[in-house]
XYZ file of C-alpha atoms in Angstrom:
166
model
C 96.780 124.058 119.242
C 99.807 122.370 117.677
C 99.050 120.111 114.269
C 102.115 118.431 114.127
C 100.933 116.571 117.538
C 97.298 116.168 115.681
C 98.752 114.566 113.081
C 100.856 112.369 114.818
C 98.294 110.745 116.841
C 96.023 110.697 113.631
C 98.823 108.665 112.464
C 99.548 106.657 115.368
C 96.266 105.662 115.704
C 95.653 104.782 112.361
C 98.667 102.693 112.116
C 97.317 100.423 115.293
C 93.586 100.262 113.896
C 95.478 98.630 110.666
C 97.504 96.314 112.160
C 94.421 95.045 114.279
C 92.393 94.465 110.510
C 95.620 92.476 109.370
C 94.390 89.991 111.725
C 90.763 89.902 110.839
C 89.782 86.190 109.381
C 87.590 85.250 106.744
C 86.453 81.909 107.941
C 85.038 84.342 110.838
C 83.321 87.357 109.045
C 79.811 86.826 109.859
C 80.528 85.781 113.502
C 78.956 87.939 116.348
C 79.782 87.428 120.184
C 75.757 88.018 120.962
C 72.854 88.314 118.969
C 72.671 92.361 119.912
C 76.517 92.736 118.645
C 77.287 93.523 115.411
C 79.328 91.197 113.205
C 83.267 90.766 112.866
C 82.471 92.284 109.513
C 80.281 95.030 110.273
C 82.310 96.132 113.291
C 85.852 96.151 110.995
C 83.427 98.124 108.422
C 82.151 100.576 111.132
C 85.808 101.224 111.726
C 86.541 101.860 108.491
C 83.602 104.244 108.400
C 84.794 106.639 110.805
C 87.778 107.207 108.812
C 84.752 108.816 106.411
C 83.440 110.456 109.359
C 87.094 111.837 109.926
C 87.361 113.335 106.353
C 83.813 114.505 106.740
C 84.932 116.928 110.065
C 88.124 118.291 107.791
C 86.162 118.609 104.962
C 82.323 119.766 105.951
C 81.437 122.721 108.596
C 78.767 120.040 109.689
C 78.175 116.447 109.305
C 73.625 115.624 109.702
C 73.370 111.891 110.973
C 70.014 112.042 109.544
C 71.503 112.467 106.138
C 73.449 109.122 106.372
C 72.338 105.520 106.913
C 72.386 103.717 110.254
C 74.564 100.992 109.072
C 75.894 100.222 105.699
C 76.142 96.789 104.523
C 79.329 94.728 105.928
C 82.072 94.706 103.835
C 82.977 90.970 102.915
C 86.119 90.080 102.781
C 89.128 90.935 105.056
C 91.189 92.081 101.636
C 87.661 94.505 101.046
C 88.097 95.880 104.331
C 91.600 96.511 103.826
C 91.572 98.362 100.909
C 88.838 100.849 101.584
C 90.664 101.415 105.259
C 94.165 102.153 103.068
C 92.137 104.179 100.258
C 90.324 106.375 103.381
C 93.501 106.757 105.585
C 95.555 108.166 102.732
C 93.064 110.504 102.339
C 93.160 111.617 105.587
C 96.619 112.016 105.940
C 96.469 114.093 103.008
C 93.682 116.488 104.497
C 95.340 116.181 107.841
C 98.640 117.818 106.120
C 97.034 120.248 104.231
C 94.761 121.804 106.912
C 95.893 124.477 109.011
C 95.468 125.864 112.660
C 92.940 128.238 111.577
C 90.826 125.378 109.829
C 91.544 123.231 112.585
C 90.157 125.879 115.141
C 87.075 126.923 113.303
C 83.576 125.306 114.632
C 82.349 122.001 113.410
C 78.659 120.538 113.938
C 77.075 117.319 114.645
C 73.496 116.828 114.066
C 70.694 114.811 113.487
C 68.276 116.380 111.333
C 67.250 119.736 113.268
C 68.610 118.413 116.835
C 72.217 119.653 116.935
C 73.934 116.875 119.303
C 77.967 119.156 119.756
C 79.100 122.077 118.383
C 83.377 121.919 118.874
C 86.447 123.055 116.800
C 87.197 120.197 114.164
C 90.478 119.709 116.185
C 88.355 118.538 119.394
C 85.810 116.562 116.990
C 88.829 114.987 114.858
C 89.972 114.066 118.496
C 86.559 112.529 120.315
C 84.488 111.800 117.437
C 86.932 110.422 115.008
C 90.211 109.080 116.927
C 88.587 108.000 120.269
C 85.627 106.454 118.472
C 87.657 104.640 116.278
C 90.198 103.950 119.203
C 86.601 102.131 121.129
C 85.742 99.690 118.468
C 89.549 99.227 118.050
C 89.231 97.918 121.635
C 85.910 95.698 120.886
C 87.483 94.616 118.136
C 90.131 93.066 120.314
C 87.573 91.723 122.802
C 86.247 90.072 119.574
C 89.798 88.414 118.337
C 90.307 87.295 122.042
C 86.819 85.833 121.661
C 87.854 84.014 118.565
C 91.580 83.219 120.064
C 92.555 85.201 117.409
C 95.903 86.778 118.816
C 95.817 90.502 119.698
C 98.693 92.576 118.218
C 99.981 94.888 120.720
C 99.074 98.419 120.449
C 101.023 100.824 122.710
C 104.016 98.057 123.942
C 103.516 94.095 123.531
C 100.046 92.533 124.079
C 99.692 89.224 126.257
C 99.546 87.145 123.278
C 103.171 88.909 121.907
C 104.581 88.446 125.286
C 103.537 84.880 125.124
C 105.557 84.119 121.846
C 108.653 85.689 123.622
């Protein structure tokens, strides 16, 4: 296992997922893309929560869904969502650089009540339930700013709207 390349796709990644709530709109908050879909506001708020979720697999042996709400309450405001996402990935970063292999190797739990759902090293949680899970609604994020004709920043090289401008 080698942290330095953990910690730079934790940073990678949460460099993109900020530049995509840069572009998030007020006017547009509320707005879903079907009435099963969350709102622009929850789903930038959901992202921000697995940044929690990410501290929680550093921090806790095991992390008990049933112990946690389904869905918190949307943050409001694109400067709201912001700020918790910059307060949450600083703190991450900082638990990121302080861990260690050893930590990063031990065995982490997900569960939901008395129904244990993975058992993996924090490493391979941090990777799959943390960065790909956030790296998903990244993606419907996008789908949602395409939606909106928002422009999409570009990620890993230009996006079609960057290319456009060009």
């Amino acid at each position: 296992m080698d942290k330095d390349l953990i910690i730079g796709d934790v940073l990678q990644e949460l460099a993109g997922t900020r530049r995509m709530l840069e572009k998030l709109p007020q006017e547009h908050m509320t707005w879903k893309p079907h009435e099963k879909s969350m709102s622009l506001g929850g789903l930038s708020t959901h992202l921000v929560n697995l940044l929690n979720w990410q501290s929680a697999i550093l921090l806790h042996s095991e992390f008990d869904l049933a112990s946690v709400p389904y869905r918190r309450e949307a943050l409001e405001s694109p400067a709201a969502v912001l700020q918790e996402f910059d307060m949450s990935a600083r703190e991450i970063e900082k638990l990121i650089s302080e861990s260690n292999v050893e930590t990063l190797g031990t065995e982490w739990t997900l569960r939901n009540g008395t129904e244990v759902i993975r058992r993996q090293s924090r490493a391979v949680a941090l990777r799959t339930i943390g960065l790909n899970h956030m790296i998903h609604h990244r993606a419907q994020l996008g789908v949602y700013f395409r939606l909106l004709n928002i422009p999409v920043p570009g990620l890993y090289g230009p996006s079609a709207d960057e290319l456009a401008n060009t």
